[in-house]
Amino acid sequence: MNLPTNKRPETGVTDFDAWVKSVWQVVQGIPRGHVLTYGEVARLAGMSRAARRVSQAMRRAPRGMTLPWHRVVNAQGKISFPEDSSGYLRQKNRLEQEGVVFMNGKIDLDRYGYRGALDHLLWSEPL
DNA sequence: ACAATGACGCCTC
DNA sequence: AGAGGCGCCATTG
């Protein structure tokens, strides 16, 4: 449906560049205390197969821009940084500070993920 | 120009 | 549940 990478002669902007901006918006829309997977972000931004590109997009965010990057995890409900890395710990701490609970290094996506967020909207389950 | 690299996901076994 | 294998695709070396 949407295959990017076509340069527009005038602007020099690629479809991928445009998609990157959508990614920022999607990520900024993730409510505090909830998470989305890379695949979900990619899909919501308009490229269903671009899960691996989401991290690139977030790294491209301008310096001043606040992006809740820590609210993006992989489809297994786990943090995608190596466990021994500082990034892993930073992300985990930020999430726990928002009330997200880890069990055996995993987040319950039915509770904190996309569907979980919908449930909260529908019948206001306590977090 | 070409091969390797990921903050991934899905399907199999 | 968990480990492999493979497809993905812009970027990097």
Coordinates of C-alpha atoms (C1' of nucleotides) in Angstrom, one line a residue:
Chain A
M1 CA 0.0 0.0 0.0
N2 CA 2.5 2.5 1.1
L3 CA 6.0 2.0 -0.1
P4 CA 8.1 5.1 0.6
T5 CA 11.6 6.2 -0.6
N6 CA 10.6 8.3 -3.5
K7 CA 12.4 11.6 -3.5
R8 CA 10.3 14.6 -4.4
P9 CA 12.5 16.7 -6.8
E10 CA 11.3 20.0 -5.5
T11 CA 11.4 19.6 -1.7
G12 CA 14.0 16.9 -1.4
V13 CA 11.7 15.4 1.1
T14 CA 11.1 11.6 0.9
D15 CA 8.0 9.8 1.9
F16 CA 10.0 8.2 4.6
D17 CA 10.8 11.6 6.1
A18 CA 7.1 12.4 6.2
W19 CA 6.5 9.1 7.9
V20 CA 9.1 9.9 10.5
K21 CA 7.1 12.9 11.5
S22 CA 4.0 10.8 11.8
V23 CA 5.9 8.5 14.1
W24 CA 6.7 11.4 16.4
Q25 CA 3.1 12.3 16.6
V26 CA 2.0 8.8 17.3
V27 CA 4.5 8.4 20.1
Q28 CA 3.6 11.7 21.6
G29 CA 0.0 10.5 21.7
I30 CA 0.8 7.5 24.0
P31 CA -0.8 8.2 27.3
R32 CA 1.3 8.2 30.5
G33 CA 1.3 4.8 32.0
H34 CA 0.7 3.0 28.8
V35 CA 2.8 1.5 26.0
L36 CA 2.7 0.8 22.3
T37 CA 4.8 -1.7 20.4
Y38 CA 7.1 -0.8 17.6
G39 CA 4.9 -2.5 15.2
E40 CA 1.8 -0.7 16.4
V41 CA 3.5 2.7 16.1
A42 CA 4.7 1.8 12.6
R43 CA 1.2 0.8 11.6
L44 CA -0.5 3.8 13.2
A45 CA 2.0 6.1 11.4
G46 CA 1.1 4.5 8.1
M47 CA 3.7 1.8 7.4
S48 CA 2.7 -1.6 8.7
R49 CA 6.0 -3.3 8.0
A50 CA 8.3 -0.7 9.3
A51 CA 8.6 -1.7 13.0
R52 CA 12.4 -1.7 12.7
R53 CA 12.3 1.9 11.4
V54 CA 10.6 3.3 14.4
S55 CA 13.7 3.5 16.4
Q56 CA 15.5 5.4 13.7
A57 CA 12.6 7.8 13.5
M58 CA 12.7 8.5 17.2
R59 CA 16.5 9.0 17.1
R60 CA 15.9 11.7 14.5
A61 CA 13.7 13.8 16.8
P62 CA 15.0 17.3 17.1
R63 CA 16.9 18.2 20.3
G64 CA 14.2 20.3 21.8
M65 CA 11.4 17.9 21.2
T66 CA 10.1 15.9 24.1
L67 CA 9.3 12.4 23.0
P68 CA 8.1 9.7 25.4
W69 CA 10.3 7.2 23.7
H70 CA 10.3 5.0 26.8
R71 CA 6.6 4.1 26.1
V72 CA 7.6 2.1 23.0
V73 CA 8.4 -1.6 23.7
N74 CA 8.6 -4.7 21.5
A75 CA 5.7 -7.1 20.8
Q76 CA 6.7 -9.4 23.5
G77 CA 6.2 -6.6 26.1
K78 CA 9.9 -6.3 26.7
I79 CA 12.4 -3.5 26.5
S80 CA 14.4 -3.9 23.4
F81 CA 17.7 -2.6 24.8
P82 CA 20.2 -5.2 26.1
E83 CA 19.5 -5.8 29.8
D84 CA 23.0 -4.8 30.8
S85 CA 22.8 -1.4 29.0
S86 CA 22.1 1.9 30.6
G87 CA 19.3 2.5 28.1
Y88 CA 17.4 -0.6 29.4
L89 CA 17.5 0.7 33.0
R90 CA 16.6 4.3 32.0
Q91 CA 13.5 3.0 30.1
K92 CA 12.5 0.6 32.8
N93 CA 12.8 3.3 35.5
R94 CA 10.8 5.8 33.6
L95 CA 8.0 3.3 32.9
E96 CA 7.8 2.1 36.5
Q97 CA 7.7 5.7 37.6
E98 CA 4.5 6.0 35.5
G99 CA 3.0 2.9 37.2
V100 CA 3.9 0.3 34.6
V101 CA 4.6 -3.0 36.3
F102 CA 7.2 -5.5 35.1
M103 CA 6.8 -9.2 35.8
N104 CA 9.9 -11.2 34.9
G105 CA 11.1 -8.4 32.8
K106 CA 7.9 -8.3 30.8
I107 CA 5.0 -5.8 30.6
D108 CA 1.4 -7.2 30.4
L109 CA 0.3 -5.7 27.1
D110 CA -3.4 -6.5 27.8
R111 CA -3.1 -4.2 30.7
Y112 CA -0.8 -1.4 29.6
G113 CA -0.8 -1.8 25.8
Y114 CA -3.1 -0.5 23.1
R115 CA -6.0 -2.8 24.0
G116 CA -5.5 -2.1 27.6
A117 CA -5.8 1.6 27.0
L118 CA -9.0 1.1 25.0
D119 CA -10.5 -0.9 27.9
H120 CA -9.7 1.9 30.2
L121 CA -11.6 4.3 28.0
L122 CA -14.5 1.9 27.7
W123 CA -15.1 0.9 31.3
S124 CA -12.6 2.9 33.3
E125 CA -10.6 0.1 34.8
P126 CA -8.2 1.2 37.5
L127 CA -4.6 1.2 36.4
Chain B
dA1 C1' 28.0 -0.5 -5.6
dC2 C1' 27.6 -3.9 -1.8
dA3 C1' 27.4 -6.0 2.7
dA4 C1' 26.3 -5.5 7.4
dT5 C1' 23.4 -3.6 10.9
dG6 C1' 19.5 -3.0 13.9
dA7 C1' 15.4 0.1 20.4
dC8 C1' 11.3 -5.6 15.2
dG9 C1' 7.6 -9.1 14.1
dC10 C1' 5.8 -13.3 12.7
dC11 C1' 5.7 -18.0 11.8
dT12 C1' 7.6 -22.8 13.1
dC13 C1' 8.9 -26.2 15.8
Chain C
dA1 C1' 6.9 -20.6 26.9
dG2 C1' 10.9 -20.2 24.3
dA3 C1' 14.4 -20.5 20.7
dG4 C1' 15.4 -20.3 15.5
dG5 C1' 14.8 -18.6 11.1
dC6 C1' 13.5 -15.3 7.9
dG7 C1' 11.5 -11.0 5.9
dC8 C1' 11.7 -6.3 6.6
dC9 C1' 14.3 -1.6 4.7
dA10 C1' 16.8 2.9 5.7
dT11 C1' 21.3 3.6 7.1
dT12 C1' 26.0 2.9 7.8
dG13 C1' 30.6 1.2 6.8

